[in-house]
């Protein structure tokens, strides 16, 4: 019996890809980002689910993940988003991964290798991460064109300020700069067959600006990039988009203790019982990606009831108050993230408590924790019909 595990609903992953397919139409390539262990959802199985749902490409951070996917028998196009160490360049080429390119040195090394490779040039439009100014891009494109073994398959850029705000002037300016850069490359004789700029937020908000490909990450996992994106989507008339979160994170009650009134719980004596309490010990901690910032703030769900954290999150354990939950037993399931009965704990709630974003919450769930694949939910099933509950101000919970 596992004491700490994740259940990943592959049906939800598939459904989310289909949602993006409907939004983008049949002609836009859907590239799904499976970096960071598929945002914590498990690299290989999530990649397979996305492809089953109709994803065209997979995006990884490094050549290691590209090789892992190839070894698993996945032959879909793979695009490496991150830097590639010189020592890994040959493996990257071997895996037939597309690669982002943003300097001449990498192109020169690839020319030396002499093997065919498809490259995507990253343009600087305002993120100041990876991109190169247009003049340098033209120079790199010329090197690629003259190489004989390399192909400039695509041109990309990345939004800096689209999900963090409902004011999209900065993003619109990036879009304009991207267009300008593509025009200059095309004028110089580089055809640039695949242009791609959109992440989840842009794909949700501006499906008409998808170019030839979108790179969708967080929302393929059923999570909105931010509240702002959700508001902007609603304002743009796309409030009906129904993303399906796929990840549930669970543990079990390992011990139940009776703690008298006036006793401290946990390191630093940050919590004192105000009455005789029952405290359950649950084997998850910051080592597992359960953020220490959740100390004394978060709650978990046991038997469908909220149990608040008491004291600090330890390396491998937390303590929760189960005084008011009847019949709790050692071995009972504990939902750390996800749904239990009528209640749910969202990645957004955990993010708010820990002062971070939902991306970090799921991406940091430890790779050592088993991911159990389930297909619980087709979207029509009653399980998925989540009733609207008016938010209660003190509970900080969103659905
Ligand atoms: C991670 C990543 C994406 C996906 O972003 P989301 O906000 O998760 O959709 C797209 N493009 C690049 C370059 C990325 O690194």
Short mmCIF file of C-alpha atoms and ligand atoms in Angstrom, two decimals:
data_model
loop_
_atom_site.label_atom_id
_atom_site.label_comp_id
_atom_site.label_asym_id
_atom_site.label_seq_id
_atom_site.Cartn_x
_atom_site.Cartn_y
_atom_site.Cartn_z
CA UNK A 1 0.00 0.00 0.00
CA UNK A 2 1.42 3.34 -1.05
CA UNK A 3 1.66 6.04 1.58
CA UNK A 4 2.22 8.87 -0.88
CA UNK A 5 1.20 8.91 -4.54
CA UNK A 6 -0.39 10.89 -7.36
CA UNK A 7 -3.31 9.79 -9.48
CA UNK A 8 -3.18 11.21 -12.98
CA UNK A 9 -6.38 11.20 -14.98
CA UNK A 10 -5.23 10.55 -18.55
CA UNK A 11 -8.80 11.10 -19.77
CA UNK A 12 -8.51 14.69 -18.54
CA UNK A 13 -5.19 15.19 -20.35
CA UNK A 14 -6.75 13.87 -23.54
CA UNK A 15 -9.83 16.05 -23.11
CA UNK A 16 -7.70 19.17 -22.62
CA UNK A 17 -5.79 18.55 -25.86
CA UNK A 18 -9.13 18.18 -27.63
CA UNK A 19 -10.26 21.49 -26.15
CA UNK A 20 -7.21 23.18 -27.70
CA UNK A 21 -7.81 21.38 -30.99
CA UNK A 22 -11.35 22.75 -31.08
CA UNK A 23 -10.06 26.22 -30.23
CA UNK A 24 -7.22 26.26 -32.78
CA UNK A 25 -8.80 24.29 -35.60
CA UNK A 26 -7.24 21.44 -37.57
CA UNK A 27 -4.38 23.34 -39.22
CA UNK A 28 -2.45 24.67 -36.26
CA UNK A 29 0.12 22.30 -34.81
CA UNK A 30 -0.43 21.61 -31.13
CA UNK A 31 2.89 21.28 -29.33
CA UNK A 32 2.38 20.24 -25.72
CA UNK A 33 5.10 21.06 -23.19
CA UNK A 34 6.11 18.01 -21.14
CA UNK A 35 9.11 19.62 -19.48
CA UNK A 36 9.54 19.34 -15.69
CA UNK A 37 8.32 15.74 -15.62
CA UNK A 38 5.26 16.86 -17.57
CA UNK A 39 4.56 19.61 -15.03
CA UNK A 40 4.79 16.94 -12.36
CA UNK A 41 2.32 14.60 -14.09
CA UNK A 42 4.86 11.98 -15.22
CA UNK A 43 6.83 12.43 -18.46
CA UNK A 44 6.28 9.32 -20.55
CA UNK A 45 2.68 8.46 -19.70
CA UNK A 46 1.56 12.07 -19.98
CA UNK A 47 3.29 12.37 -23.37
CA UNK A 48 1.44 9.27 -24.55
CA UNK A 49 -1.91 10.62 -23.32
CA UNK A 50 -1.36 13.95 -25.09
CA UNK A 51 -0.51 12.20 -28.34
CA UNK A 52 -3.62 10.04 -27.94
CA UNK A 53 -5.61 13.26 -27.54
CA UNK A 54 -4.22 14.59 -30.81
CA UNK A 55 -1.13 16.59 -29.86
CA UNK A 56 1.24 16.97 -32.83
CA UNK A 57 4.52 17.81 -31.09
CA UNK A 58 6.05 17.49 -27.63
CA UNK A 59 8.25 20.18 -26.06
CA UNK A 60 10.95 19.18 -23.58
CA UNK A 61 13.52 21.26 -21.75
CA UNK A 62 16.63 19.22 -22.46
CA UNK A 63 18.07 16.51 -24.66
CA UNK A 64 17.90 14.00 -21.83
CA UNK A 65 14.10 14.07 -21.87
CA UNK A 66 14.11 13.84 -25.67
CA UNK A 67 16.17 10.64 -25.41
CA UNK A 68 13.88 9.24 -22.68
CA UNK A 69 10.83 9.78 -24.90
CA UNK A 70 12.54 8.18 -27.91
CA UNK A 71 13.64 5.20 -25.80
CA UNK A 72 10.01 4.82 -24.71
CA UNK A 73 9.12 4.42 -28.38
CA UNK A 74 7.55 7.84 -28.91
CA UNK A 75 8.25 8.97 -32.46
CA UNK A 76 6.29 12.24 -32.57
CA UNK A 77 8.25 15.41 -33.30
CA UNK A 78 10.08 16.63 -30.20
CA UNK A 79 11.24 20.20 -29.70
CA UNK A 80 13.96 21.02 -27.17
CA UNK A 81 13.20 24.39 -25.55
CA UNK A 82 16.28 24.76 -23.39
CA UNK A 83 20.04 24.98 -23.83
CA UNK A 84 21.92 21.91 -24.99
CA UNK A 85 25.35 21.19 -23.56
CA UNK A 86 28.01 20.67 -26.21
CA UNK A 87 28.46 17.15 -24.89
CA UNK A 88 24.74 16.44 -25.45
CA UNK A 89 24.50 17.88 -28.94
CA UNK A 90 25.14 14.59 -30.66
CA UNK A 91 22.47 12.83 -28.56
CA UNK A 92 20.02 15.59 -29.40
CA UNK A 93 20.71 15.19 -33.11
CA UNK A 94 20.49 11.42 -32.74
CA UNK A 95 17.01 11.72 -31.20
CA UNK A 96 15.96 13.81 -34.23
CA UNK A 97 14.73 16.50 -31.88
CA UNK A 98 14.10 19.97 -33.18
CA UNK A 99 16.21 22.49 -31.32
CA UNK A 100 15.88 26.11 -30.34
CA UNK A 101 18.88 28.11 -31.48
CA UNK A 102 19.98 31.51 -30.24
CA UNK A 103 23.68 31.68 -30.94
CA UNK A 104 26.13 31.15 -33.74
CA UNK A 105 28.36 28.88 -31.65
CA UNK A 106 25.71 26.17 -31.53
CA UNK A 107 25.15 26.41 -35.28
CA UNK A 108 28.88 26.11 -35.91
CA UNK A 109 29.09 23.02 -33.71
CA UNK A 110 26.16 21.48 -35.58
CA UNK A 111 27.84 22.23 -38.90
CA UNK A 112 30.92 20.45 -37.60
CA UNK A 113 28.83 17.44 -36.60
CA UNK A 114 27.68 17.38 -40.19
CA UNK A 115 24.38 15.65 -39.52
CA UNK A 116 20.92 16.89 -40.49
CA UNK A 117 19.03 18.89 -37.86
CA UNK A 118 15.98 21.14 -37.82
CA UNK A 119 16.39 24.40 -35.98
CA UNK A 120 14.05 27.03 -34.60
CA UNK A 121 15.43 30.51 -34.23
CA UNK A 122 14.35 32.44 -31.15
CA UNK A 123 13.69 36.13 -31.63
CA UNK A 124 14.08 38.72 -28.87
CA UNK A 125 10.76 40.50 -28.46
CA UNK A 126 10.86 41.62 -24.84
CA UNK A 127 11.42 38.65 -22.54
CA UNK A 128 15.22 38.89 -22.63
CA UNK A 129 15.56 35.18 -22.20
CA UNK A 130 17.15 33.22 -25.06
CA UNK A 131 15.99 35.46 -27.89
CA UNK A 132 18.32 37.29 -30.28
CA UNK A 133 17.84 40.68 -31.95
CA UNK A 134 16.74 40.59 -35.58
CA UNK A 135 20.13 41.48 -37.07
CA UNK A 136 21.77 38.62 -35.25
CA UNK A 137 18.88 36.33 -36.21
CA UNK A 138 19.53 37.18 -39.87
CA UNK A 139 23.17 36.28 -39.43
CA UNK A 140 22.33 32.94 -37.78
CA UNK A 141 19.71 32.20 -40.47
CA UNK A 142 22.35 32.81 -43.15
CA UNK A 143 24.78 30.39 -41.44
CA UNK A 144 22.04 27.75 -41.30
CA UNK A 145 21.06 28.29 -44.94
CA UNK A 146 24.67 27.92 -46.10
CA UNK A 147 25.44 24.94 -43.88
CA UNK A 148 24.21 22.19 -46.16
CA UNK A 149 23.13 19.95 -43.25
CA UNK A 150 20.87 22.27 -41.26
CA UNK A 151 17.36 23.52 -41.84
CA UNK A 152 15.69 26.61 -40.43
CA UNK A 153 12.31 25.04 -39.81
CA UNK A 154 10.82 27.61 -37.49
CA UNK A 155 10.99 30.94 -35.75
CA UNK A 156 9.74 31.47 -32.22
CA UNK A 157 9.53 33.90 -29.38
CA UNK A 158 7.99 33.83 -25.90
CA UNK A 159 5.58 36.13 -24.09
CA UNK A 160 6.88 37.87 -20.98
CA UNK A 161 3.71 39.45 -19.66
CA UNK A 162 0.54 37.80 -20.86
CA UNK A 163 -0.70 35.66 -17.94
CA UNK A 164 0.34 38.08 -15.22
CA UNK A 165 -2.04 40.83 -16.22
CA UNK A 166 -5.26 41.61 -18.06
CA UNK A 167 -3.46 44.53 -19.72
CA UNK A 168 -2.00 42.96 -22.83
CA UNK A 169 -0.23 45.94 -24.39
CA UNK A 170 3.20 44.50 -23.68
CA UNK A 171 2.22 41.16 -25.21
CA UNK A 172 0.69 42.87 -28.26
CA UNK A 173 3.92 44.76 -28.76
CA UNK A 174 5.85 41.48 -28.61
CA UNK A 175 3.50 40.09 -31.23
CA UNK A 176 4.19 43.08 -33.50
CA UNK A 177 7.96 42.76 -33.04
CA UNK A 178 7.72 39.06 -33.83
CA UNK A 179 5.81 39.79 -37.06
CA UNK A 180 8.41 42.36 -38.05
CA UNK A 181 11.26 39.93 -37.43
CA UNK A 182 9.59 37.22 -39.50
CA UNK A 183 9.07 39.72 -42.34
CA UNK A 184 12.78 40.61 -42.31
CA UNK A 185 13.80 36.94 -42.34
CA UNK A 186 11.42 36.19 -45.21
CA UNK A 187 12.59 39.26 -47.13
CA UNK A 188 16.13 37.91 -46.77
CA UNK A 189 15.04 34.69 -48.46
CA UNK A 190 14.36 32.45 -45.44
CA UNK A 191 10.93 30.85 -45.83
CA UNK A 192 10.27 30.24 -42.06
CA UNK A 193 7.62 27.54 -42.44
CA UNK A 194 6.64 27.27 -38.75
CA UNK A 195 6.10 30.41 -36.69
CA UNK A 196 5.21 29.87 -33.03
CA UNK A 197 4.77 32.30 -30.19
CA UNK A 198 1.72 31.27 -28.14
CA UNK A 199 1.86 29.63 -24.71
CA UNK A 200 -1.31 28.51 -22.90
CA UNK A 201 -2.50 32.02 -22.11
CA UNK A 202 -2.05 33.24 -25.69
CA UNK A 203 -3.62 30.09 -27.11
CA UNK A 204 -6.65 30.63 -24.85
CA UNK A 205 -6.94 34.37 -25.44
CA UNK A 206 -5.84 34.83 -29.03
CA UNK A 207 -6.58 31.67 -31.01
CA UNK A 208 -6.51 33.82 -34.15
CA UNK A 209 -2.81 34.63 -33.51
CA UNK A 210 -1.64 31.03 -33.41
CA UNK A 211 0.55 31.16 -36.56
CA UNK A 212 1.51 27.60 -37.56
CA UNK A 213 1.99 26.19 -34.06
CA UNK A 214 1.15 26.84 -30.40
CA UNK A 215 3.16 25.60 -27.41
CA UNK A 216 0.71 24.71 -24.68
CA UNK A 217 1.90 23.76 -21.20
CA UNK A 218 -0.04 24.40 -18.02
CA UNK A 219 -3.52 24.34 -19.56
CA UNK A 220 -2.96 20.95 -21.19
CA UNK A 221 -2.85 19.76 -17.57
CA UNK A 222 -6.20 21.41 -16.93
CA UNK A 223 -4.92 24.45 -15.07
CA UNK A 224 -5.48 28.09 -15.99
CA UNK A 225 -2.24 30.08 -16.31
CA UNK A 226 -3.63 32.63 -13.85
CA UNK A 227 -6.77 34.28 -12.56
CA UNK A 228 -6.04 37.17 -14.92
CA UNK A 229 -6.09 34.83 -17.92
CA UNK A 230 -9.37 33.37 -16.75
CA UNK A 231 -10.89 36.83 -16.44
CA UNK A 232 -9.51 37.91 -19.82
CA UNK A 233 -10.86 34.75 -21.45
CA UNK A 234 -14.29 35.40 -19.95
CA UNK A 235 -14.18 39.00 -21.22
CA UNK A 236 -13.23 37.70 -24.67
CA UNK A 237 -16.31 35.47 -24.64
CA UNK A 238 -14.44 32.26 -23.94
CA UNK A 239 -15.58 31.80 -20.36
CA UNK A 240 -17.06 28.45 -21.31
CA UNK A 241 -13.67 26.81 -21.84
CA UNK A 242 -13.70 23.89 -19.48
CA UNK A 243 -10.20 22.73 -18.54
CA UNK A 244 -9.96 19.48 -16.60
CA UNK A 245 -7.34 19.26 -13.86
CA UNK A 246 -5.72 15.85 -14.09
CA UNK A 247 -3.67 15.51 -10.94
CA UNK A 248 -4.73 14.31 -7.50
CA UNK A 249 -2.08 14.03 -4.81
CA UNK A 250 -2.77 11.65 -1.95
CA UNK A 251 -1.29 10.23 1.21
CA UNK A 252 -2.56 8.28 4.20
CA UNK A 253 -2.95 8.86 7.91
CA UNK A 254 0.13 7.24 9.46
CA UNK A 255 -0.60 7.93 13.13
CA UNK A 256 -3.27 9.56 15.30
CA UNK A 257 -2.31 11.31 18.54
CA UNK A 258 -4.36 12.76 21.34
CA UNK A 259 -2.83 16.10 22.24
CA UNK A 260 -3.96 17.88 25.41
CA UNK A 261 -4.90 21.58 25.50
CA UNK A 262 -2.01 24.03 25.58
CA UNK A 263 0.56 21.82 23.81
CA UNK A 264 2.78 22.85 20.93
CA UNK A 265 2.78 20.95 17.66
CA UNK A 266 5.89 20.70 15.48
CA UNK A 267 9.18 22.54 14.99
CA UNK A 268 9.50 26.07 16.26
CA UNK A 269 6.46 25.72 18.51
CA UNK A 270 4.45 27.75 16.00
CA UNK A 271 1.10 26.19 16.94
CA UNK A 272 -0.44 25.58 20.34
CA UNK A 273 -3.62 23.60 20.85
CA UNK A 274 -6.47 25.66 22.28
CA UNK A 275 -8.37 22.56 23.35
CA UNK A 276 -7.80 18.84 23.64
CA UNK A 277 -7.13 17.76 20.05
CA UNK A 278 -6.65 14.76 17.85
CA UNK A 279 -3.72 15.22 15.50
CA UNK A 280 -3.01 12.99 12.50
CA UNK A 281 0.52 12.55 11.21
CA UNK A 282 0.71 12.35 7.38
CA UNK A 283 3.88 11.29 5.54
CA UNK A 284 4.45 14.17 3.14
CA UNK A 285 6.88 17.04 3.54
CA UNK A 286 8.89 19.68 1.77
CA UNK A 287 11.22 17.04 0.37
CA UNK A 288 8.23 15.77 -1.59
CA UNK A 289 7.38 19.23 -2.88
CA UNK A 290 4.82 20.03 -0.20
CA UNK A 291 6.01 23.58 0.37
CA UNK A 292 7.11 24.64 3.84
CA UNK A 293 5.23 27.86 3.19
CA UNK A 294 2.03 25.84 3.68
CA UNK A 295 2.80 25.55 7.41
CA UNK A 296 -0.21 26.49 9.58
CA UNK A 297 -2.05 27.68 6.43
CA UNK A 298 -3.11 24.78 4.24
CA UNK A 299 -5.63 22.09 4.88
CA UNK A 300 -5.97 18.56 3.56
CA UNK A 301 -9.12 16.50 3.02
CA UNK A 302 -9.84 13.39 5.07
CA UNK A 303 -13.15 11.58 4.63
CA UNK A 304 -14.24 14.56 2.54
CA UNK A 305 -13.66 16.99 5.43
CA UNK A 306 -11.08 19.75 5.75
CA UNK A 307 -8.30 19.10 8.23
CA UNK A 308 -6.06 22.13 8.86
CA UNK A 309 -2.28 21.87 9.08
CA UNK A 310 -0.90 22.35 12.58
CA UNK A 311 2.64 23.56 13.00
CA UNK A 312 5.36 23.55 10.40
CA UNK A 313 5.69 21.31 7.38
CA UNK A 314 8.61 18.96 8.13
CA UNK A 315 10.97 17.35 5.64
CA UNK A 316 8.85 14.20 5.34
CA UNK A 317 5.81 14.72 7.59
CA UNK A 318 2.94 17.07 8.34
CA UNK A 319 0.52 17.16 11.24
CA UNK A 320 -3.18 17.95 10.71
CA UNK A 321 -6.07 18.52 13.08
CA UNK A 322 -8.72 15.80 12.88
CA UNK A 323 -10.47 16.59 16.16
CA UNK A 324 -13.76 17.26 14.41
CA UNK A 325 -13.60 14.47 11.84
CA UNK A 326 -15.31 11.44 13.25
CA UNK A 327 -13.90 7.93 12.93
CA UNK A 328 -10.55 8.86 11.41
CA UNK A 329 -8.32 5.79 11.33
CA UNK A 330 -4.72 5.05 10.54
CA UNK A 331 -4.59 4.24 6.83
CA UNK A 332 -7.35 6.67 5.83
CA UNK A 333 -6.76 8.45 2.55
CA UNK A 334 -5.61 12.05 2.75
CA UNK A 335 -6.13 14.32 -0.25
CA UNK A 336 -3.38 16.92 -0.46
CA UNK A 337 -4.41 18.30 -3.86
CA UNK A 338 -7.59 17.41 -5.67
CA UNK A 339 -11.14 16.45 -4.92
CA UNK A 340 -12.65 14.47 -2.08
CA UNK A 341 -16.42 14.33 -1.83
CA UNK A 342 -17.81 17.84 -2.11
CA UNK A 343 -14.56 19.58 -1.37
CA UNK A 344 -11.43 20.16 -3.37
CA UNK A 345 -8.02 21.65 -2.85
CA UNK A 346 -6.82 23.26 -6.03
CA UNK A 347 -3.25 23.86 -7.15
CA UNK A 348 -4.24 27.54 -7.04
CA UNK A 349 -5.15 27.33 -3.34
CA UNK A 350 -1.85 25.66 -2.51
CA UNK A 351 -0.10 28.29 -4.61
CA UNK A 352 -1.83 31.14 -2.79
CA UNK A 353 -0.98 29.70 0.62
CA UNK A 354 2.64 29.13 -0.34
CA UNK A 355 2.93 32.49 -2.14
CA UNK A 356 3.73 30.99 -5.51
CA UNK A 357 1.95 29.93 -8.73
CA UNK A 358 0.11 26.74 -9.68
CA UNK A 359 2.91 25.91 -12.16
CA UNK A 360 5.40 25.58 -9.31
CA UNK A 361 3.02 23.60 -7.10
CA UNK A 362 2.59 20.78 -9.62
CA UNK A 363 6.07 20.90 -11.17
CA UNK A 364 7.74 20.44 -7.79
CA UNK A 365 5.84 17.32 -6.72
CA UNK A 366 8.78 14.98 -6.25
CA UNK A 367 9.79 12.70 -9.08
CA UNK A 368 10.21 9.86 -6.56
CA UNK A 369 6.46 9.79 -5.88
CA UNK A 370 4.55 7.17 -7.92
CA UNK A 371 2.18 8.49 -10.57
CA UNK A 372 -0.72 6.10 -10.92
CA UNK A 373 -2.59 6.46 -14.19
CA UNK A 374 -6.36 6.45 -13.99
CA UNK A 375 -9.13 7.17 -16.48
CA UNK A 376 -11.70 8.15 -13.91
CA UNK A 377 -13.52 10.71 -15.76
CA UNK A 378 -15.08 11.22 -19.03
CA UNK A 379 -16.18 14.84 -18.92
CA UNK A 380 -19.86 13.91 -18.89
CA UNK A 381 -19.63 11.73 -15.82
CA UNK A 382 -21.22 12.95 -12.57
CA UNK A 383 -17.76 12.92 -10.94
CA UNK A 384 -16.83 15.83 -13.19
CA UNK A 385 -19.97 17.90 -12.69
CA UNK A 386 -18.62 20.13 -10.02
CA UNK A 387 -21.44 22.09 -8.42
CA UNK A 388 -20.92 25.82 -8.11
CA UNK A 389 -20.27 26.80 -4.53
CA UNK A 390 -20.23 30.42 -3.50
CA UNK A 391 -16.75 31.23 -2.22
CA UNK A 392 -16.46 31.63 1.52
CA UNK A 393 -14.07 34.48 2.21
CA UNK A 394 -12.19 32.87 5.07
CA UNK A 395 -11.43 29.64 3.24
CA UNK A 396 -9.45 30.99 0.33
CA UNK A 397 -10.63 28.15 -1.89
CA UNK A 398 -11.26 28.29 -5.60
CA UNK A 399 -12.67 25.52 -7.69
C1 LIG B 1 7.02 26.18 -20.78
C2 LIG B 1 6.96 26.89 -22.06
C3 LIG B 1 5.75 27.02 -22.75
C4 LIG B 1 4.43 26.61 -22.14
O1 LIG B 1 3.99 27.64 -21.28
P1 LIG B 1 2.60 27.53 -20.48
O2 LIG B 1 2.43 28.86 -19.87
O3 LIG B 1 2.79 26.44 -19.47
O4 LIG B 1 1.57 27.18 -21.49
C5 LIG B 1 5.78 27.60 -24.00
N1 LIG B 1 6.94 28.03 -24.54
C6 LIG B 1 8.11 27.95 -23.90
C7 LIG B 1 9.34 28.46 -24.54
C8 LIG B 1 8.16 27.39 -22.64
O5 LIG B 1 9.33 27.31 -21.99
#
